[in-house]
Coordinates of C-alpha atoms in Angstrom, one line a residue:
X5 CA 11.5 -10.0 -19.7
X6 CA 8.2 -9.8 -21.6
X7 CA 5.6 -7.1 -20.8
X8 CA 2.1 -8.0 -20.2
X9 CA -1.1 -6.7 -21.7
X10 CA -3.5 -4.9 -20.4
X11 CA -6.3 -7.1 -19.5
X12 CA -8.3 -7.0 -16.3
X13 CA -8.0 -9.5 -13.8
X14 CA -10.4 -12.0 -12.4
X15 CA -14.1 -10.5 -12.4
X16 CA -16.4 -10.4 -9.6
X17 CA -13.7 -10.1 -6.6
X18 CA -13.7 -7.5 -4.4
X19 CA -10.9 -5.0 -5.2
X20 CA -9.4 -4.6 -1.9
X21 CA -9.2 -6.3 1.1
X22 CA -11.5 -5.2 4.4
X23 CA -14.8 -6.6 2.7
X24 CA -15.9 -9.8 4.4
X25 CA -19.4 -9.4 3.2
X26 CA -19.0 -10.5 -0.7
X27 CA -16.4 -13.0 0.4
X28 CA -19.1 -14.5 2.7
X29 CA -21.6 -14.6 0.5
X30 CA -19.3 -16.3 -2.2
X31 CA -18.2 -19.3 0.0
X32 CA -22.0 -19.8 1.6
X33 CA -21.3 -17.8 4.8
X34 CA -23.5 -15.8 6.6
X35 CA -23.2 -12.4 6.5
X36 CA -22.9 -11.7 10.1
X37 CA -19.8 -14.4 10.9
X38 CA -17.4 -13.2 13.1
X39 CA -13.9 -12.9 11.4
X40 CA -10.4 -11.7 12.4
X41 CA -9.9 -9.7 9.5
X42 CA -5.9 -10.2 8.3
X43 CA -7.0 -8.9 4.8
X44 CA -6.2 -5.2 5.0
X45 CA -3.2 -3.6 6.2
X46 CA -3.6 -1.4 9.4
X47 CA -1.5 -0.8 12.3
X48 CA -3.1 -2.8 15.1
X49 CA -1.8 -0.5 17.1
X50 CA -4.1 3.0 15.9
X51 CA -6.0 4.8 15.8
X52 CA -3.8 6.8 18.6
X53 CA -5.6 6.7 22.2
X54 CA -6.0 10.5 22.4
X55 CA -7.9 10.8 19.1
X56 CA -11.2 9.7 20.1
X57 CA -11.6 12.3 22.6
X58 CA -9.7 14.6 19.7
X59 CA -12.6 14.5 17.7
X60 CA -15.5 14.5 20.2
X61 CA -14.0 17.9 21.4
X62 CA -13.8 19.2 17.9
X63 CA -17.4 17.9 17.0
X64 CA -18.7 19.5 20.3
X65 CA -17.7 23.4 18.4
X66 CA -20.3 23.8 16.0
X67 CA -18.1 26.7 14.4
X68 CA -15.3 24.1 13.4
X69 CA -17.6 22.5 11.3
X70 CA -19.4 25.4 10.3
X71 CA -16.3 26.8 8.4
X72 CA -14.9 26.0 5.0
X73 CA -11.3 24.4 5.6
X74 CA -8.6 26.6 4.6
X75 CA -8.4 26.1 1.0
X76 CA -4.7 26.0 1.3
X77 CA -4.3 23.8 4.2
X78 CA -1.4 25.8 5.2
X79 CA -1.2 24.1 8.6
X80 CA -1.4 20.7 7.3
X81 CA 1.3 21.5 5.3
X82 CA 4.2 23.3 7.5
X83 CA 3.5 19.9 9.3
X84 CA 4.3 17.7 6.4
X85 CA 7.2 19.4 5.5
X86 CA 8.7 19.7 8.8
X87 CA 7.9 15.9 9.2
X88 CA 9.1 15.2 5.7
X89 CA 12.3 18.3 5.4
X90 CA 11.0 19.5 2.1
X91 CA 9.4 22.8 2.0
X92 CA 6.3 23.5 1.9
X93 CA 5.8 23.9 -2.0
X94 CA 7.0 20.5 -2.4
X95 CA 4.2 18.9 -0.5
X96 CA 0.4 18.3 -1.4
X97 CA -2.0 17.2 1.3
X98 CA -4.8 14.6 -0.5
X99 CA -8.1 12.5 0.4
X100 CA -6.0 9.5 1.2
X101 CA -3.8 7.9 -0.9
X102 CA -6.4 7.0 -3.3
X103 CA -6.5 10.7 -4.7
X104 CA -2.6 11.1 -4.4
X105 CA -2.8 8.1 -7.0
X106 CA -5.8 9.8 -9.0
X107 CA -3.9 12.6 -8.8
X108 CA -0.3 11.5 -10.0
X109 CA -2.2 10.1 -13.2
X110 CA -4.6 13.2 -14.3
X111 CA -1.2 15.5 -14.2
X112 CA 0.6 13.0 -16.8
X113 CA -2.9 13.2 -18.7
X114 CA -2.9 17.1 -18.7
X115 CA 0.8 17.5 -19.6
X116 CA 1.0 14.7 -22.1
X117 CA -2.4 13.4 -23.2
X118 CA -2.6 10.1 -24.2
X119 CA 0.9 9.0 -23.6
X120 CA 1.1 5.7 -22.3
X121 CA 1.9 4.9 -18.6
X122 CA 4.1 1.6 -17.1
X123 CA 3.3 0.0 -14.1
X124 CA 5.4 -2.7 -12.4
X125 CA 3.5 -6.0 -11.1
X126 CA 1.6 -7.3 -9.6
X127 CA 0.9 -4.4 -8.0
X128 CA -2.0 -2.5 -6.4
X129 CA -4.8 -2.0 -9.0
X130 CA -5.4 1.5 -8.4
X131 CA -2.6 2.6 -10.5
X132 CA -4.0 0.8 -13.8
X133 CA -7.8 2.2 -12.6
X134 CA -6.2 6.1 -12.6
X135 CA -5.0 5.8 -15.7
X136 CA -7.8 4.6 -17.5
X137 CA -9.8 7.3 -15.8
X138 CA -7.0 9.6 -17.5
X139 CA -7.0 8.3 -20.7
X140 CA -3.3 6.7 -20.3
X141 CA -2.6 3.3 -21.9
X142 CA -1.1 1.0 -19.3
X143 CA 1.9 -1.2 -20.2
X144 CA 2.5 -4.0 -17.4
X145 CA 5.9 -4.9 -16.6
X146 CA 6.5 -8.3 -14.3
X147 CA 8.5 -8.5 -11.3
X148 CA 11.3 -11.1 -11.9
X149 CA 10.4 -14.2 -10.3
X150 CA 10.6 -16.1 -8.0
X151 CA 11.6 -13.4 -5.4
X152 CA 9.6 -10.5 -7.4
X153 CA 13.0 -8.8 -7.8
X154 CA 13.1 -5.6 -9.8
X155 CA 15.4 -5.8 -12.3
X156 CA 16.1 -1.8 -13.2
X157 CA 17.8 -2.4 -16.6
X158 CA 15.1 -4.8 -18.0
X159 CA 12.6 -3.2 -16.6
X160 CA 13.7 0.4 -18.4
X161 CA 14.3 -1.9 -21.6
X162 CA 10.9 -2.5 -21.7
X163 CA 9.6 1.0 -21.1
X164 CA 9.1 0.9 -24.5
X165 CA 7.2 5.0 -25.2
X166 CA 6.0 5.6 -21.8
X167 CA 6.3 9.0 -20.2
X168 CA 5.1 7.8 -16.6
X169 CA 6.4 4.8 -14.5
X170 CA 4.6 3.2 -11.5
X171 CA 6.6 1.6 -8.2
X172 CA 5.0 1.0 -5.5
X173 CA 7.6 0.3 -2.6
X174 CA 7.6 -1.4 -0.3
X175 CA 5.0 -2.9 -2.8
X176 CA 1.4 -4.0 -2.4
X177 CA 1.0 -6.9 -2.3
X178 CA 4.8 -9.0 -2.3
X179 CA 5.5 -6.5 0.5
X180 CA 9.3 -6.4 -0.8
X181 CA 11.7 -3.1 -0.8
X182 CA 13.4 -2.0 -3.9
X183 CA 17.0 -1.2 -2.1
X184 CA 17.4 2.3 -2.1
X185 CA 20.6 2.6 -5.0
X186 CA 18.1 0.4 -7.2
X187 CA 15.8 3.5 -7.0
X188 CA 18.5 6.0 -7.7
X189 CA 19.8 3.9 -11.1
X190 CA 16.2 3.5 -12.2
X191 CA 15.8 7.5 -11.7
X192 CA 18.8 8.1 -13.9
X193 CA 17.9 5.8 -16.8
X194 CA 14.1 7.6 -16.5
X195 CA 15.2 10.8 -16.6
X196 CA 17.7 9.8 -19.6
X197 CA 14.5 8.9 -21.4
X198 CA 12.4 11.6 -20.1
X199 CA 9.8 9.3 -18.0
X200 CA 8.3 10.3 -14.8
X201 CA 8.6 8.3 -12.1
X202 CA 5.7 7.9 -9.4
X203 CA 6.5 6.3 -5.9
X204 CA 3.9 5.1 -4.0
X205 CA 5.1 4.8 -0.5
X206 CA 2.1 4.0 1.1
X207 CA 3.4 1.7 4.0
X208 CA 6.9 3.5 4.2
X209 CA 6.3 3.9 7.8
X210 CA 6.8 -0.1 8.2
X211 CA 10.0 -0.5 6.4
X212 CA 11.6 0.7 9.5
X213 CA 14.9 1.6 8.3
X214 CA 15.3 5.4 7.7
X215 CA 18.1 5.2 5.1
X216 CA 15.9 3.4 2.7
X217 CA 13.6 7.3 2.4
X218 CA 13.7 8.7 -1.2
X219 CA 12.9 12.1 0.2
X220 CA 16.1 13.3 0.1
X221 CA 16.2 12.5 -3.6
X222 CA 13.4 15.4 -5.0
X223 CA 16.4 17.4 -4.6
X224 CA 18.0 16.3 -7.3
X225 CA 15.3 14.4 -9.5
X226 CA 12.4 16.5 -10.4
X227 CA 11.0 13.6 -12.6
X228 CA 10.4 11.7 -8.8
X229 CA 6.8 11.7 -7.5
X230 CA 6.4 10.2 -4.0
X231 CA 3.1 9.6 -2.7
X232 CA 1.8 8.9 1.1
X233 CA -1.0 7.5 3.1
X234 CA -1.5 8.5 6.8
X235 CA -4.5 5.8 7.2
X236 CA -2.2 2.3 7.2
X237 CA -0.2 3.3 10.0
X238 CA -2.6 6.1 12.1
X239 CA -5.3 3.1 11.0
X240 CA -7.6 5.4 9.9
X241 CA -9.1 4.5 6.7
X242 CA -12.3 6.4 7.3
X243 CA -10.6 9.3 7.3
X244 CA -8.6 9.4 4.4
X245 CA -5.4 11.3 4.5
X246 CA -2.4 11.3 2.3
X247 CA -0.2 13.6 0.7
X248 CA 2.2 14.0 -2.6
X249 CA 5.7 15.3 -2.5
X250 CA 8.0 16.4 -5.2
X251 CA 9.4 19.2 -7.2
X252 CA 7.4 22.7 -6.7
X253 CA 6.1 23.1 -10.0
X254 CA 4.8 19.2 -10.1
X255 CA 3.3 19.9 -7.1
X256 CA 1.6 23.4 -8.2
X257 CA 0.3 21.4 -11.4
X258 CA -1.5 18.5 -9.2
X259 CA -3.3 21.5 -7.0
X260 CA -4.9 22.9 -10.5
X261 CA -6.0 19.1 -11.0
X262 CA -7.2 18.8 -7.5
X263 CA -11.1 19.6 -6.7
X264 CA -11.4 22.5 -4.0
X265 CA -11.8 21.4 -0.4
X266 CA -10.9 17.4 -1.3
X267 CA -9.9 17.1 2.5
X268 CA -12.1 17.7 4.9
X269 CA -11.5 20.4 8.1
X270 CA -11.5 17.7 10.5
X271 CA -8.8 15.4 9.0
X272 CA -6.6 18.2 8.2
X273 CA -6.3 19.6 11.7
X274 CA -5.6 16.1 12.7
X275 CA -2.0 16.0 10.5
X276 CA 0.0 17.9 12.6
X277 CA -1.2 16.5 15.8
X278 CA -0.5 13.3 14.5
X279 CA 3.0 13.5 12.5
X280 CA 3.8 14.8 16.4
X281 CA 2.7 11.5 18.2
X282 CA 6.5 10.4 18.4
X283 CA 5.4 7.9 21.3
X284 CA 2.6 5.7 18.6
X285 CA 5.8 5.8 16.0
X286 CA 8.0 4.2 18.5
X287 CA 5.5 1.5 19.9
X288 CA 4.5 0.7 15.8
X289 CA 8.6 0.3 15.4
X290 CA 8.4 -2.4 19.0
X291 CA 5.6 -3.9 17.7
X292 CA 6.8 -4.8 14.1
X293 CA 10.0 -5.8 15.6
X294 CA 8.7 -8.6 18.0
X295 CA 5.9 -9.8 15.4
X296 CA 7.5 -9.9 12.5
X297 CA 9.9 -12.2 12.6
X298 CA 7.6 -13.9 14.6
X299 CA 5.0 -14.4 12.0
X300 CA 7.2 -15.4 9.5
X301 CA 8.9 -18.0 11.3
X302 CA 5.4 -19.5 12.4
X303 CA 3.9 -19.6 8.8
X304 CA 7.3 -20.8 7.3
X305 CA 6.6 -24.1 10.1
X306 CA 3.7 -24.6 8.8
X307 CA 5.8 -25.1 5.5
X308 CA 4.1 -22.3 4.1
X309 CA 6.3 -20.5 1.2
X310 CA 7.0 -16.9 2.9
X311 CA 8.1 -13.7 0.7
X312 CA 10.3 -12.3 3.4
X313 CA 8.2 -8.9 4.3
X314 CA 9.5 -5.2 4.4
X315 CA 5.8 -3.7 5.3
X316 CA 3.1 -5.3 7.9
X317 CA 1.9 -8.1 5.7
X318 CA 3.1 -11.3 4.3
X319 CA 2.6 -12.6 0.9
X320 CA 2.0 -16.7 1.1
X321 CA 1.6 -19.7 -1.1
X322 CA 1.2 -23.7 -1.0
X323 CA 3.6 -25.2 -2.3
X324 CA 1.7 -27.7 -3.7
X325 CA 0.5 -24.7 -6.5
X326 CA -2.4 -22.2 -7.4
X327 CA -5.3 -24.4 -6.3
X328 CA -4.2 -25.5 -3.2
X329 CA -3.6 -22.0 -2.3
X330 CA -6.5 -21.1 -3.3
X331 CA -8.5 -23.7 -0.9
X332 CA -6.5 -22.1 1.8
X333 CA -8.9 -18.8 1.3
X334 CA -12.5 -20.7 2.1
X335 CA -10.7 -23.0 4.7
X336 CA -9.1 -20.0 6.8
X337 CA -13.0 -18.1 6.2
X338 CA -14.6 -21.1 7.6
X339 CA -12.6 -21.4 10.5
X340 CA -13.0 -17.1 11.0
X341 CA -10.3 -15.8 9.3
X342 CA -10.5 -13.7 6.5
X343 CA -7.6 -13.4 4.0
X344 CA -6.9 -11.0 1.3
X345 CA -7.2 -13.1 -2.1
X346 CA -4.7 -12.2 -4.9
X347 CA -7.5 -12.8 -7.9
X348 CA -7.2 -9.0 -8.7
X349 CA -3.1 -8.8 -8.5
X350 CA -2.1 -8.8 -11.8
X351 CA 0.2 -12.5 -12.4
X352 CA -0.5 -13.7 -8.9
X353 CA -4.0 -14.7 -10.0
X354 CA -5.2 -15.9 -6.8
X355 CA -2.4 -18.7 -6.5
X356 CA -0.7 -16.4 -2.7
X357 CA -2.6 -15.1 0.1
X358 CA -1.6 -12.0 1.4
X359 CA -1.9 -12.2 5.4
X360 CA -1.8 -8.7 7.7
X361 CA 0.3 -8.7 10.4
X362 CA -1.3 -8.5 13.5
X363 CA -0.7 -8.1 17.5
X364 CA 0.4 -11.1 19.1
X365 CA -2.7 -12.6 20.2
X366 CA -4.3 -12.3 16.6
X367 CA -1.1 -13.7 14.9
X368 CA -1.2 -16.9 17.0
X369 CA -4.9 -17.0 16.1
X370 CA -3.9 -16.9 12.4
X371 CA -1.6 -19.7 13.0
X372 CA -3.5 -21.7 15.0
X373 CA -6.7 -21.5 12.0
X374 CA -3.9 -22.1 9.0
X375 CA -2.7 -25.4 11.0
X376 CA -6.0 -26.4 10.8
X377 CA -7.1 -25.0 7.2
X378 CA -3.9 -27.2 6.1
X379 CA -5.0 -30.5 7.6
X380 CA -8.0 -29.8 5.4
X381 CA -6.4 -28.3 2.1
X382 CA -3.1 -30.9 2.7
X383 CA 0.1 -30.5 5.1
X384 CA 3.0 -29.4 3.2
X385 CA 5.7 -31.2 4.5
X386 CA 8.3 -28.8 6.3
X387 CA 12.3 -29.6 5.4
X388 CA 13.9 -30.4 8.4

C-alpha cells in the first residue's frame, strides 16, 4: 500500500453536497430549476413534527434569547451522557460536527505542534482542511480497492511519524463500516505507537446495528476520540449540533480550545428533547429498513456498480469508467436530480456518484431519472 500526497483535489467544485446553485450554473442551468436534491445526506424523515412549534414557543419568550447560554451546557450534557452511558466529563457538546472536527485537530496542534496527522481515503475533506488550519501535515492513506476495505496492519505500516489518525465510520462517502474488532486491533497497534485515533461517527445513527458502537471502548482506550453530528439524522443542518466523546482529560483540553458560547441557547435546549424522541429513532430504523435494500437493488438493475451501504447513501459508478460516470452528473441535473459529485473525494476523482437515500416516492424518482440519464450516457448491460 502506498500513501498519497497531499495535494488538493479538483478546483472549483463545491465542497459538499446541498449546493445546486454552482452546479447549475456549471452545466448551463438556471438557477431557479427545480431539483430533488439526493446530494446530501439527511433523514427524510426530520426534522421531528413537534420541533417547529418547539421553537416558535421558545422564540415567542424574549428572556430565552435575552440570556447568555449556560457556558457549561450542563443540560445538554447529562443528556448526552445518559444517551451515550459515559459520564458527563467524557462528553463535549459542539457547533455541529464541523467544530467537533476543528476541534479534534487544534488539540493535536496544542499538545504536539507540528506533528503530522493520517487520514484514511477518500474521505470527507474536512479532516485534511482542520489540519491545515492547525498547522498538521496530512499524510493520505488509500482504502484498499475495489471494496475500499481497511486493511488495519497496512494501514498502521504506513503511519509512518504520525501522532493523529483519521476514520471516519461508517465513512463519507463509500458509506462502508469498519467491523467493530477491526477498530479494536487498529486501537491497539495506535496506542503501541502512541497515535491518537479520531472517529468520526457522523451517520452512526444509520448503521443500525448497536453492537457495531465504539462507546463502550473510551473505557479502556484513552487515545480514542469519537465525534458526533445530531444534524444528519434530526436533519437539521441549520442548526448545527454535535458533540465529542472520550477520555476526561481529552475532553477538558478540547473545552480550553473551544470559543465561549460556540452553541447557541436554542440548539442546546433542543439536545435533550431530542436524544428523548425514541418514536423519530424507531420510524428512521423502518424507514432505512424498507428503502435500503430497496434502493440498492433498483440501482444494481440498472447495472449500476453499488458499494453495498452501512449509512443512508450509496456510492455508484458506470461501469464503463470515470467519464461515463461522470456524464451521469449533468444527465441526472438535466432531468432534476442533483447528485453529489466525488471531484473533491480524494482518489475517487469524480469517477462515483454518491446518491442519498431517500423516502420511497423520491427513490423511485431517482430511478426512474437514472434509467433515463443511462439511455443518454449508455445502458450498461445488466448480467443475468
Amino acid at each position: 500500500m502506498r500513501a498519497r500526497d497531499s495535494r488538493s483535489t479538483s478546483p472549483g467544485w463545491p465542497l459538499h453536497g446541498g449546493q445546486p446553485a454552482p452546479l447549475l450554473a456549471r452545466f448551463g442551468l438556471a438557477e431557479e430549476t427545480p431539483v430533488l436534491d439526493v446530494s446530501a445526506n439527511l433523514n427524510p424523515l426530520g426534522p421531528p413534527a413537534w420541533l417547529h412549534g418547539w421553537l416558535m414557543a421558545r422564540l415567542g419568550e424574549p428572556e430565552a434569547l435575552a440570556r447568555y447560554p449556560d457556558p457549561g451546557y450542563a443540560e445538554a450534557h447529562a443528556a448526552i451522557a445518559a444517551h451515550e452511558g459515559v459520564a458527563t466529563e467524557q462528553v463535549l457538546l459542539t457547533n455541529g460536527g464541523a467544530e467537533a472536527i476543528f476541534l479534534a485537530a487544534a488539540l493535536q496542534a496544542r499538545e504536539r505542534p507540528g506533528a503530522a496527522a493520517a487520514i484514511i481515503e477518500p474521505t470527507f475533506a474536512e479532516y485534511a482542511r482542520a489540519c491545515a488550519a492547525h498547522g498538521l501535515p496530512v499524510q493520505r492513506l488509500p482504502l484498499a480497492l475495489p471494496d475500499f476495505r481497511l486493511d488495519v496492519e497496512a494501514i498502521v505500516a504506513e503511519l509512518g511519524e504520525a501522532q493523529l489518525l483519521w476514520l471516519c465510520r461508517p465513512n463519507n462517502p463509500t458509506a462502508t463500516l469498519v467491523p467493530k474488532p477491526d477498530v479494536e486491533r487498529l486501537l491497539a497497534l495506535t496506542a503501541a505507537r502512541g497515535c491518537r485515533l479520531v472517529v468520526d461517527e457522523a451517520f452512526v445513527d444509520f448503521i443500525g446495528d448497536p453492537r457495531e458502537s465504539l462507546t463502550p471502548l473510551l473505557a479502556d482506550h484513552p487515545h480514542l476520540v469519537l465525534l458526533r453530528s445530531m444534524t444528519k439524522h434530526f436533519t437539521l443542518p441549520g442548526l448545527r449540533l454535535g458533540y465529542l466523546l472520550g477520555a476526561p482529560e481529552v475532553v477538558a483540553a478540547a473545552r480550553a480550545c473551544q470559543p465561549a458560547w460556540s452553541v447557541n441557547a436554542l440548539a442546546a435546549a433542543l439536545v435533550a428533547p431530542l436524544l428523548a424522541d425514541l418514536d423519530f429513532a424507531r420510524r428512521t430504523e423502518g424507514w432505512l429498513a424498507a428503502e435500503r435494500p430497496r434502493l440498492q437493488a433498483g440501482l444494481e438493475a440498472l447495472g449500476l456498480e453499488v458499494v453495498p451501504s452501512r449509512a443512508n447513501f450509496f456510492l455508484v459508478r458506470h461501469p464503463a469508467g470515470r467519464e461515463a460516470s461522470r456524464c451521469l452528473l449533468p444527465a441526472l441535473l438535466r432531468r432534476g436530480v442533483l447528485a453529489r459529485h466525488t471531484e473533491s473525494f480524494a482518489g475517487l476523482d469524480g469517477g462515483w456518484l454518491r446518491l442519498a437515500l431517500r423516502d420511497a416516492e423520491d427513490n423511485e424518482r431517482l430511478l426512474a431519472a437514472l434509467d433515463e440519464a443511462l439511455v443518454e450516457v449508455g445502458r450498461p448491460e445488466v448480467p443475468r
